[in-house]
Short mmCIF file of C-alpha atoms in Angstrom, two decimals:
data_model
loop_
_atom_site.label_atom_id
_atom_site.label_comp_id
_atom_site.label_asym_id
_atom_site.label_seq_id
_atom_site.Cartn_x
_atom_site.Cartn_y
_atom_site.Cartn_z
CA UNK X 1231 25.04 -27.98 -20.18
CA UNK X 1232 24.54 -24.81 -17.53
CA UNK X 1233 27.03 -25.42 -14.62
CA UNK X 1234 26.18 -24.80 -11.68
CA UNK X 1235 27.68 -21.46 -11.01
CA UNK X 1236 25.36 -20.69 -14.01
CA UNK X 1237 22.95 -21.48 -12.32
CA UNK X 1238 23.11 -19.23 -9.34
CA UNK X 1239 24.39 -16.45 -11.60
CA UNK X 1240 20.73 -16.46 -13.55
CA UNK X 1241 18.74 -17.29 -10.24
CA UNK X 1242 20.66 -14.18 -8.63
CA UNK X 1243 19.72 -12.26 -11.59
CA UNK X 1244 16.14 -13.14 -11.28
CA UNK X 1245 16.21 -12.55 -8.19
CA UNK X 1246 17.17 -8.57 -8.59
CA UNK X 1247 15.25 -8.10 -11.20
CA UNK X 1248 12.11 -9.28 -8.42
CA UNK X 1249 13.89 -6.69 -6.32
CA UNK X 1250 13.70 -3.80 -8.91
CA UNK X 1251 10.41 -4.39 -9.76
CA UNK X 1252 9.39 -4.30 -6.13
CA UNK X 1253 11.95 -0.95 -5.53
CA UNK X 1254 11.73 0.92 -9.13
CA UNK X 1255 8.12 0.34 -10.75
CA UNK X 1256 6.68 3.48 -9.57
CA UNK X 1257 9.90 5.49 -9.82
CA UNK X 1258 9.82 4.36 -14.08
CA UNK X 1259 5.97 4.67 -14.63
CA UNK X 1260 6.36 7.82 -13.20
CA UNK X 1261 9.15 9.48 -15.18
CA UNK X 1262 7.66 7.88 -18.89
CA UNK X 1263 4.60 9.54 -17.94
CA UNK X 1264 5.99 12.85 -17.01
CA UNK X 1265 7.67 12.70 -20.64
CA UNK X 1266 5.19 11.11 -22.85
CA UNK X 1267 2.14 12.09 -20.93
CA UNK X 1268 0.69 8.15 -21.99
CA UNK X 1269 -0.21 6.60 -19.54
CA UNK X 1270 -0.31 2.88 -21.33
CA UNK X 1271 2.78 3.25 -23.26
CA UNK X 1272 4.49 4.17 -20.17
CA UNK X 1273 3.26 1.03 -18.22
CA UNK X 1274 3.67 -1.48 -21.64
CA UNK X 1275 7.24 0.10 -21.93
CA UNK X 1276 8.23 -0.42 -18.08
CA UNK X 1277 7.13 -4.12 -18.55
CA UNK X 1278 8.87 -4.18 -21.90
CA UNK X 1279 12.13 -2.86 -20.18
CA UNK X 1280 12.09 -5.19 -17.05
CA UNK X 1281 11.37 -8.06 -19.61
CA UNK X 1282 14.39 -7.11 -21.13
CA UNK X 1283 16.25 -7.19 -17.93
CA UNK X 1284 15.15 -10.56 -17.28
CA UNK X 1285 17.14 -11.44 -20.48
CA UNK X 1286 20.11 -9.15 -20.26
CA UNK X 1287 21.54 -9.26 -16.79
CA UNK X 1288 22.24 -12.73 -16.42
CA UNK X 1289 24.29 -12.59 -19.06
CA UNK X 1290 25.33 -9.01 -18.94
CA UNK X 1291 25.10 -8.90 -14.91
CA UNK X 1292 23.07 -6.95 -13.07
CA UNK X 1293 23.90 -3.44 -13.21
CA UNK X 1294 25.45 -0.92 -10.44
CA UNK X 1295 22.08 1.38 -11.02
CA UNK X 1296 19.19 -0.75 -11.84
CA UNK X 1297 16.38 1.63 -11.84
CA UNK X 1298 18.53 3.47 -14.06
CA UNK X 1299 19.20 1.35 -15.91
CA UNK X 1300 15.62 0.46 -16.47
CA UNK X 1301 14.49 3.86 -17.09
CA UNK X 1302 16.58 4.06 -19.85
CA UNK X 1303 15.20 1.11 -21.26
CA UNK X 1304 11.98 1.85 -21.12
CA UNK X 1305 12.56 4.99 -22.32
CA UNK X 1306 14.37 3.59 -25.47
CA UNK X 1307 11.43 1.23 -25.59
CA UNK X 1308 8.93 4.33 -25.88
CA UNK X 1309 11.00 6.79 -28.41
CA UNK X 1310 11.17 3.56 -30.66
CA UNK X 1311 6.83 3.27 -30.31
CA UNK X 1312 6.82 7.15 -30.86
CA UNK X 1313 9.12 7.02 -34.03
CA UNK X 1314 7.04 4.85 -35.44
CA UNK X 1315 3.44 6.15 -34.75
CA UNK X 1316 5.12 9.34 -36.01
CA UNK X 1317 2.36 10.23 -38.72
CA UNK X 1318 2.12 14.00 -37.74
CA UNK X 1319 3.83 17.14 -36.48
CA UNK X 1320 2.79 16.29 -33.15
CA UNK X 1321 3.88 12.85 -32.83
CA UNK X 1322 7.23 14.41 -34.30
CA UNK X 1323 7.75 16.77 -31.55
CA UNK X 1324 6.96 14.01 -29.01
CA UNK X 1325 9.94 12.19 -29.75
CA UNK X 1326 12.18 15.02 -30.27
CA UNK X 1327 11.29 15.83 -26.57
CA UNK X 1328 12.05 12.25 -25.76
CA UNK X 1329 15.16 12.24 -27.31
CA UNK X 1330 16.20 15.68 -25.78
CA UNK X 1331 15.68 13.85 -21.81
CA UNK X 1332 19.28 12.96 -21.08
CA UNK X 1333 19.53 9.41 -19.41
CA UNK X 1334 20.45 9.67 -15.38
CA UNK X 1335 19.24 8.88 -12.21
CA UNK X 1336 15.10 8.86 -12.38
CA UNK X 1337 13.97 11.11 -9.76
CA UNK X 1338 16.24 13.52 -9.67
CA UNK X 1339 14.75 16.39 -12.60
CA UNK X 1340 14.64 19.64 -10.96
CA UNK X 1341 11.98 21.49 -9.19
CA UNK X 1342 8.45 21.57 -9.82
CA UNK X 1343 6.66 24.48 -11.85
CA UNK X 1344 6.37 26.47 -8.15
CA UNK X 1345 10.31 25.11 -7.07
CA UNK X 1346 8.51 22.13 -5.05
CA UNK X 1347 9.66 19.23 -4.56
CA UNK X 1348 11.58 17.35 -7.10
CA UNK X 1349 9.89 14.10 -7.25
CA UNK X 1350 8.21 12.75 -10.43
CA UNK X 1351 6.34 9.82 -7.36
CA UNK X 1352 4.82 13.01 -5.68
CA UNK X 1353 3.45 14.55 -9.05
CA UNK X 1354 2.08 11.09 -10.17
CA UNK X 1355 0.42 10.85 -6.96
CA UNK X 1356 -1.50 14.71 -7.78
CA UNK X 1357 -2.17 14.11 -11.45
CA UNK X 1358 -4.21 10.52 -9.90
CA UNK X 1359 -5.47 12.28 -7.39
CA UNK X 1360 -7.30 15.44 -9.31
CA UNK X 1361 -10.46 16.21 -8.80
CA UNK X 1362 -11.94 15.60 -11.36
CA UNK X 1363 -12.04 11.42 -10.95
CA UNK X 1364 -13.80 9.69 -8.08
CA UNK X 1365 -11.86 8.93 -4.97
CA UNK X 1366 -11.67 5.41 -5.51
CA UNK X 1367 -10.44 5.75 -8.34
CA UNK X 1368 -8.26 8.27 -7.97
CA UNK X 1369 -6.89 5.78 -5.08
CA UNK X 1370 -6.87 2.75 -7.41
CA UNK X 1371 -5.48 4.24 -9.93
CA UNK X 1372 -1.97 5.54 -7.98
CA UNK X 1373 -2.22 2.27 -6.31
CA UNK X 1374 -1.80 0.72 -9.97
CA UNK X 1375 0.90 3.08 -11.53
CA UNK X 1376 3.09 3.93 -8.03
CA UNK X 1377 3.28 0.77 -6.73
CA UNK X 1378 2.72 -1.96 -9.52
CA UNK X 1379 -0.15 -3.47 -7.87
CA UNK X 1380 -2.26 -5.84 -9.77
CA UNK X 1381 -5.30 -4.89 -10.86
CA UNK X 1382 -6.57 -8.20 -8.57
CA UNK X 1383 -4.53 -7.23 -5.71
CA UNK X 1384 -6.54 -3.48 -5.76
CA UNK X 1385 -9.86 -4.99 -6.21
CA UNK X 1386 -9.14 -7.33 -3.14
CA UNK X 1387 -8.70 -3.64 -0.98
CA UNK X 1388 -11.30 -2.17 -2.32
CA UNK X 1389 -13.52 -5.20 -1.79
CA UNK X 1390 -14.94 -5.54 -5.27
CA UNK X 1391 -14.54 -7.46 -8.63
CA UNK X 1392 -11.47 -7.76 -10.74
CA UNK X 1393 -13.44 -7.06 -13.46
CA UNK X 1394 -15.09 -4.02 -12.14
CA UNK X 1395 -11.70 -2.70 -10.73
CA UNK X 1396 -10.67 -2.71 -14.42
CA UNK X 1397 -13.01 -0.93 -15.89
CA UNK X 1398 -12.53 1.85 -13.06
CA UNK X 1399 -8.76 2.37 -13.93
CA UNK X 1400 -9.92 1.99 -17.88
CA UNK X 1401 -12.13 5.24 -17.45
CA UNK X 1402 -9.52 7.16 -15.18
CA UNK X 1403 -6.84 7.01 -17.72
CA UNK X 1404 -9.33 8.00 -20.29
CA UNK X 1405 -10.38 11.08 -18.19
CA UNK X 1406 -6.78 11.84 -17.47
CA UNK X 1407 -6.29 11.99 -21.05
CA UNK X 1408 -9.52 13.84 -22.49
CA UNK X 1409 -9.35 16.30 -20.09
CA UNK X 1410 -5.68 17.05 -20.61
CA UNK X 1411 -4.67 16.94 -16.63
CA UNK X 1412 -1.00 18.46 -16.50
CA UNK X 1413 1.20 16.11 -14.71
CA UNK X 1414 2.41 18.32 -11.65
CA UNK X 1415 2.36 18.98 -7.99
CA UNK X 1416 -0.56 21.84 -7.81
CA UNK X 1417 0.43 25.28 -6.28
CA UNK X 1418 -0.26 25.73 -2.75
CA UNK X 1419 -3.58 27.10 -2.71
CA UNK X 1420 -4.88 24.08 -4.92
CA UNK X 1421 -3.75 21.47 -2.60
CA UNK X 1422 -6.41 21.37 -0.16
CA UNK X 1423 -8.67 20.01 -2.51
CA UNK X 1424 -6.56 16.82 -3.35
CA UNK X 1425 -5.73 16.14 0.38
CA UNK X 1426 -8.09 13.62 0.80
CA UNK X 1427 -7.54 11.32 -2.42
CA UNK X 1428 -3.18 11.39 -1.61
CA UNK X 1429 -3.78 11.06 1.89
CA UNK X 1430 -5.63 7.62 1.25
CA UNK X 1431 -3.34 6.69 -1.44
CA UNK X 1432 -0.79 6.91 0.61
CA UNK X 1433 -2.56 5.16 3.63
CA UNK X 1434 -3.68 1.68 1.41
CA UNK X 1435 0.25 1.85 -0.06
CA UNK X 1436 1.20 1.08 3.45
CA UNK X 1437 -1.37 -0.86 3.95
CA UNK X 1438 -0.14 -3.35 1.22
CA UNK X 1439 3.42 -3.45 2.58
CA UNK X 1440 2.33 -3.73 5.95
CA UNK X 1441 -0.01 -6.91 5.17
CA UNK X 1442 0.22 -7.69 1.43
CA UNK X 1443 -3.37 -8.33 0.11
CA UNK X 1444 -1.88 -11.74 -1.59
CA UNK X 1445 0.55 -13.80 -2.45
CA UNK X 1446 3.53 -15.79 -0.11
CA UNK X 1447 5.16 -12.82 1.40
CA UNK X 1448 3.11 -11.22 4.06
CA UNK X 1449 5.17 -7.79 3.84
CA UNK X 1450 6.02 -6.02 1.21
CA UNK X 1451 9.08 -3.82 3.02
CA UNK X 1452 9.43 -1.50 -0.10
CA UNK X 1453 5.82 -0.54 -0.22
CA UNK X 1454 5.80 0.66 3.72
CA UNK X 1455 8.68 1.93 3.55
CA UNK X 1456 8.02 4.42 0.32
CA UNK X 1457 4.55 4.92 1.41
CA UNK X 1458 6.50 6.82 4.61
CA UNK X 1459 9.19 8.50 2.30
CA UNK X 1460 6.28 10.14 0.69
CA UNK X 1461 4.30 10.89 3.43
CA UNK X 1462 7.39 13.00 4.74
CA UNK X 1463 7.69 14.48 1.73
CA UNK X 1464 3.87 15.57 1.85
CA UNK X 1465 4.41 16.67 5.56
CA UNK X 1466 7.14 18.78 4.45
CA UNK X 1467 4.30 20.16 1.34
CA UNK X 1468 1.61 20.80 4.14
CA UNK X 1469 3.13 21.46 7.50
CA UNK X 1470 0.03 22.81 8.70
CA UNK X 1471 -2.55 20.13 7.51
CA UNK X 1472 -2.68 18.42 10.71
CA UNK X 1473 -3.84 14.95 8.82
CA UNK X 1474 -0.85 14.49 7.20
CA UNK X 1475 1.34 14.71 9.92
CA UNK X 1476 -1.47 12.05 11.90
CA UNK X 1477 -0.83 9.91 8.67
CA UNK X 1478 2.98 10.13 9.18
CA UNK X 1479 2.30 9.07 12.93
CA UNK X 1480 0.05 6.36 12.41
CA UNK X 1481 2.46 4.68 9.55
CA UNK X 1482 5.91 5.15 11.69
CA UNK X 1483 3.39 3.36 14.88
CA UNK X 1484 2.41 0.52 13.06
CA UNK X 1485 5.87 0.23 11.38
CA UNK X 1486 7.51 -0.13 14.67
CA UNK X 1487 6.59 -3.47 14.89
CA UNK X 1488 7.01 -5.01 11.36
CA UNK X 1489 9.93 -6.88 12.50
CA UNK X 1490 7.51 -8.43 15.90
CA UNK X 1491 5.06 -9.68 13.85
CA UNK X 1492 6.18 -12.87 12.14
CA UNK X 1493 8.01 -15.74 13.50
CA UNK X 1494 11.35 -17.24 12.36
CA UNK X 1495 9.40 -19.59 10.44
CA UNK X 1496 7.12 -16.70 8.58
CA UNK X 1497 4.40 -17.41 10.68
CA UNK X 1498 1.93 -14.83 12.29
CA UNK X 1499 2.57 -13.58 15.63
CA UNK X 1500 -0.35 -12.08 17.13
CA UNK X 1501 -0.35 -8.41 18.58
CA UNK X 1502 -0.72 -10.32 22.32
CA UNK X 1503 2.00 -12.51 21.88
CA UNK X 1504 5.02 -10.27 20.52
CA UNK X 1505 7.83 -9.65 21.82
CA UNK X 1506 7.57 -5.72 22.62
CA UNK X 1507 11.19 -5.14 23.23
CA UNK X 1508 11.77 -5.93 19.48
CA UNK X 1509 9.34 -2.86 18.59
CA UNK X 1510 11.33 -0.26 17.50
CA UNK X 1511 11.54 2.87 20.12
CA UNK X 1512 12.53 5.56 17.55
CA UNK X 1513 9.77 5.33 15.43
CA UNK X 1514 7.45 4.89 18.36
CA UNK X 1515 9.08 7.83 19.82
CA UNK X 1516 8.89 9.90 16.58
CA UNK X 1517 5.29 8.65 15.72
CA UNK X 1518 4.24 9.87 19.36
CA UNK X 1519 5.64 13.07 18.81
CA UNK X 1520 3.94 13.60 15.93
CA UNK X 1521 0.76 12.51 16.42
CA UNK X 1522 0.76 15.57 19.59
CA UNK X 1523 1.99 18.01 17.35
CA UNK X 1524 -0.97 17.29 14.74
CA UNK X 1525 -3.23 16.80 18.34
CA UNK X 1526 -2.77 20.06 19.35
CA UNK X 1527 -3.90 22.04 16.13
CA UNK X 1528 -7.20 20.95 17.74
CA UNK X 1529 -9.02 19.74 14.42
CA UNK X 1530 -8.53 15.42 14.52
CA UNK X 1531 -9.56 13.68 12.05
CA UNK X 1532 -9.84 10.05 10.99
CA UNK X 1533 -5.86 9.37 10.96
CA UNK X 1534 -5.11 11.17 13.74
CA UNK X 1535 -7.57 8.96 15.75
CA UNK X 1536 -6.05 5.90 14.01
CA UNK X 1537 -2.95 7.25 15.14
CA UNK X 1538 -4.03 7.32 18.67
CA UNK X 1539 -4.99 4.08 18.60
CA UNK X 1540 -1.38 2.59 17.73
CA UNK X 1541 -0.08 5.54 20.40
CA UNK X 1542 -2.25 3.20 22.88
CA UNK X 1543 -0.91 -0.11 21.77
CA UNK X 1544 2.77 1.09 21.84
CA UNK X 1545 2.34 2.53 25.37
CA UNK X 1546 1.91 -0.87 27.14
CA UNK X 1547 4.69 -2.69 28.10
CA UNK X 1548 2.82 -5.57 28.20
CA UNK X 1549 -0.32 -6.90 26.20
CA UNK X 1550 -2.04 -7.20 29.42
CA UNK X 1551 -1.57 -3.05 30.48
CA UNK X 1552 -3.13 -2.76 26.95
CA UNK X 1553 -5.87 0.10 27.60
CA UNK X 1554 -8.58 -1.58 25.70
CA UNK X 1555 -11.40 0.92 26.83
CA UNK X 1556 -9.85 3.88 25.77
CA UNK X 1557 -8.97 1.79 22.15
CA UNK X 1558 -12.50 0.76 22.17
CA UNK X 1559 -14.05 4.63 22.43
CA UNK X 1560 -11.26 5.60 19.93
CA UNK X 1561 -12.67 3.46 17.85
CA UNK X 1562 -16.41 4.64 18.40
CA UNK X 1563 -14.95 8.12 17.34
CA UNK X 1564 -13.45 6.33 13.85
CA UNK X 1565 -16.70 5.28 13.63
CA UNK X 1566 -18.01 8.67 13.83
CA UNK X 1567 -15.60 10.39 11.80
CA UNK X 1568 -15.12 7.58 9.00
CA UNK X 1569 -17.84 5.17 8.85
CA UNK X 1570 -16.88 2.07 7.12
CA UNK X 1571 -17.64 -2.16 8.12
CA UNK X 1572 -13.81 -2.51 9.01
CA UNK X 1573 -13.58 0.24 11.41
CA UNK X 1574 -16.92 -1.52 13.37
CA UNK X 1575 -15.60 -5.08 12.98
CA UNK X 1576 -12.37 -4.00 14.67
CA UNK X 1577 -14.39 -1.73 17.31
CA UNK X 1578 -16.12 -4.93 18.16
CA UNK X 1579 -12.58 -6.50 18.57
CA UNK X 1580 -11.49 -3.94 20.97
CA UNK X 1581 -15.23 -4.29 22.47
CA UNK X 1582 -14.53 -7.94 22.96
CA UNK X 1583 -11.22 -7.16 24.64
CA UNK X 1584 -12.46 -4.18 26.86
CA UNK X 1585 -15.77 -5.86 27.77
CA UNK X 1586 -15.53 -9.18 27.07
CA UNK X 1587 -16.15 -11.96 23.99
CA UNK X 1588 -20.47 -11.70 24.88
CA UNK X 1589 -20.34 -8.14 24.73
CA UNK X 1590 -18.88 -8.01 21.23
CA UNK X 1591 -20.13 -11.56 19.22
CA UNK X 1592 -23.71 -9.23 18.73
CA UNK X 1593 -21.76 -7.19 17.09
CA UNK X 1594 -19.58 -9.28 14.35
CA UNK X 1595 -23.23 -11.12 13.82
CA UNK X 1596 -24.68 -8.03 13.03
CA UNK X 1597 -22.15 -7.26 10.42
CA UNK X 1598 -22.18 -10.61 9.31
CA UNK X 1599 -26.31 -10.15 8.38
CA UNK X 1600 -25.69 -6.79 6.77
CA UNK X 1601 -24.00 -8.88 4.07
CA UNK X 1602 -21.02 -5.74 4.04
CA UNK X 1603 -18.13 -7.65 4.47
CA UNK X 1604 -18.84 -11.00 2.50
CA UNK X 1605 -15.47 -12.27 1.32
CA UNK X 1606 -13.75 -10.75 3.72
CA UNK X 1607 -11.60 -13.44 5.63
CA UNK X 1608 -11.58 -11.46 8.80
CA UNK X 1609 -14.64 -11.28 9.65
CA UNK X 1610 -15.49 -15.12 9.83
CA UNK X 1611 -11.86 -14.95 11.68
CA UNK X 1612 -13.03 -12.83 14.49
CA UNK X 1613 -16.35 -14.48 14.79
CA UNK X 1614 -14.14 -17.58 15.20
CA UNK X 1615 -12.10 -16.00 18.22
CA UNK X 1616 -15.48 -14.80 20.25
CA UNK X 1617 -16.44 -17.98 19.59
CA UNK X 1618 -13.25 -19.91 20.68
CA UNK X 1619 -13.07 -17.56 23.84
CA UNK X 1620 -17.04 -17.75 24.91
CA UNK X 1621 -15.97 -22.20 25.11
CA UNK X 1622 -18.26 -22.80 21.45
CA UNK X 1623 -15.27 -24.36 20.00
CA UNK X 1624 -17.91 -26.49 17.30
CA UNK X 1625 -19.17 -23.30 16.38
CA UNK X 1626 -15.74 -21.40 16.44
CA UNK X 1627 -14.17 -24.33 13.99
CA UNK X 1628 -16.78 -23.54 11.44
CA UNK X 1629 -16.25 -20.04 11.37
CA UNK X 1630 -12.65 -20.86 11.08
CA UNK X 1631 -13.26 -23.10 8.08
CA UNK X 1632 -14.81 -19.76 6.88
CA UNK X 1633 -11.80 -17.80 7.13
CA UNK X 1634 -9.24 -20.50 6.08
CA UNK X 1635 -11.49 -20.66 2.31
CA UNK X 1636 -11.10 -16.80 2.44
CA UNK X 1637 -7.84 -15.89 3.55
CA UNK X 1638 -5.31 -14.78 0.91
CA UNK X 1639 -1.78 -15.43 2.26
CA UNK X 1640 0.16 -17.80 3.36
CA UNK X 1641 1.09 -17.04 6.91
CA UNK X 1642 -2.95 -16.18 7.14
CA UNK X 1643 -3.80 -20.13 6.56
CA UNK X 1644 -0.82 -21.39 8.79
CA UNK X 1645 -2.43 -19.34 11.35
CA UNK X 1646 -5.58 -20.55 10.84
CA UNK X 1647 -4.70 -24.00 10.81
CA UNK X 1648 -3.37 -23.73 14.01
CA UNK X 1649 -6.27 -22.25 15.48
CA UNK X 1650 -8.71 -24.52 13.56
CA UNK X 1651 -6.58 -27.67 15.26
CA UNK X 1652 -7.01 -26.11 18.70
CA UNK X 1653 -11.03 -25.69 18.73
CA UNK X 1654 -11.38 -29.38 16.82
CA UNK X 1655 -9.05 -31.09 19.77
CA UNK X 1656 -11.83 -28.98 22.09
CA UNK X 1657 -14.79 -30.08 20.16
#
């Protein structure tokens, strides 16, 4: 019979090897690609090796390097498939190169062809985001290899089908393949080209740590938090793309307040109701800063604007000094610069704040016709608020219903709930 020191010793184990999937995926993906150039062996041996984990360290004990550790295992795990499929010269010298990478921390193997930046993430990141693919997928596909997302989880951000989200990432791996992409951070004058694709890679890997798309924890810390290591990384690439640094600013803005916006209990706390002296002041000093650097290059763009938006919320105090005009035009200029159905449903939000809940619902009904964001939780959520606000609380607890069949987390429904119980007690 298991004791119960057992027990904790295997749940502990579990437990880290949750942890190292969470912290190493991308870091192991990334360095079996850069040596086998296979894209699917190098994901089917990373799962193969954390498998393997799952069995070994609560026996064994979880080791003082995981990732590692892990690397080595999945690197094992993908000379053994090599040897095997060895049929031909080629297949030969494939795992004679494998065999020649000496086991050590992943990460850390020397400067790039041009002596850039030492990071096998980074030139994942450029080999997804080549030009010859499609942005999307491009974005889906570093989405899927850097951070470990599910293919579910990246069709839920890019609003479509599971099914079609496969097939996307199917063909991009293919094209990666046929048309023999080298795996490396381009030279300088190629990089341009590329900023677009890493930029938004970068921005929806933030995006998922900041609000996972799913599941019971509403953050995902180690997603945020790499999606910022990177981005200073790709500041220090491009110091003069002014983007980039806007990027950086609008990350470290929003990040300030990751540790405002859930309650003891894991429950939402709206922006309105936080507890500003929790936000923290370096990054909102250091996001600031930035974003005026990248201002005064006098060329904004779509993150910079974003950017300025956070600046606003992070300069008031209070919610109530909130300058909801100004977030309202900055949001007419997102409109301008990046047209999309999110950027207008949360214009009409700041709309609704600046002008009032009648000046906005037009709006959100609008959208709702155009059909653009069905399935999106949100947007039945919002329409639920004007509602609420404007005293329709029959109609605002049916748009609530709405969102609660919609929303994918946890804290989401709690929230909800609440909200739903309020407008019913109205009704």
């Amino acid at each position: 019979m298991t004791g119960a020191h057992e027990v904790h010793e295997m749940h502990g184990a579990h437990e880290a090897v949750d942890r190292a999937f969470r912290d190493e995926w991308g870091q192991v993906v990334a360095t079996l690609i850069g040596v086998t150039g296979d894209w699917d062996l190098a994901e089917e041996c990373a799962q193969d090796a954390f498998a393997q984990a799952l069995q070994t360290w609560p026996r064994d004990g979880v080791p003082e390097r995981p990732g590692a550790w892990l690397t080595t295992a999945a690197r094992n795990r993908a000379t053994d498939r090599l040897r095997r499929a060895a049929v031909g010269a080629a297949k030969l010298r494939e795992v004679a190169a494998m065999e020649r990478v000496q086991a050590g921390e992943p990460g850390n193997d020397g400067p790039d062809h041009d002596g850039t930046v030492p990071d096998d993430r980074l030139r994942l990141m450029f080999t997804c985001c080549h030009p010859a693919l499609a942005l999307e997928a491009q974005v889906a596909l570093t989405l899927r290899t850097l951070a470990g997302l599910t293919t579910a989880e990246i069709a839920r951000a890019f609003l479509v089908g599971e099914h079609t989200m496969s097939k996307r990432l199917t063909r991009a791996k293919q094209k990666i393949r046929h048309a023999a992409i080298p795996y490396r951070v381009p030279p300088a004058h190629l990089l341009p080209e590329r900023t677009p694709a890493v930029l938004a890679v970068l921005y929806l890997l933030f995006n998922e740590g900041y609000s996972a798309s799913a599941g019971a924890d509403p953050v995902r810390a180690e997603l945020s938090g790499e999606a910022i290591r990177l981005a200073r990384v790709l500041t220090r690439l491009m110091p003069d793309e002014p983007e980039a640094v806007g990027l950086l600013a609008l990350m470290l803005l929003h990040d300030a307040r990751r540790s405002a916006r859930f309650d003891a209990a894991g429950d939402l706390v709206l922006l309105e109701d936080q507890d500003r002296t929790r936000w923290d002041a370096g990054e909102i000093g250091e996001g600031t800063a930035l974003l005026d650097a990248a201002l005064r290059r006098g060329s904004p763009g779509p993150y910079q604007v974003q950017a300025a938006i956070a600046a606003c919320h992070a300069a008031a105090t209070r919610a109530g000094d909130t300058d909801w005009a100004q977030i309202a035009a900055l949001y007419g200029e997102l409109v301008r610069l990046a047209p999309s159905p999110v950027v207008e449903l949360n214009r009409a939000v700041a709309v609704g704040m600046a002008d009032g809940p009648a000046a906005a619902l037009p709006l959100v009904e609008a959208l709702d016709a155009s059909g653009r964001l069905a399935g999106y939780h949100l947007l039945p959520a919002v329409r639920a608020d004007l509602l609420r606000r404007l005293g329709r609380a029959a109609d605002a607890a049916a748009a609530y219903r709405d969102a609660l069949a919609l929303a994918p987390t946890g804290a989401e429904h709690r929230y909800l709930r609440r909200r739903l119980a309020e407008v019913t007690e109205e009704s």
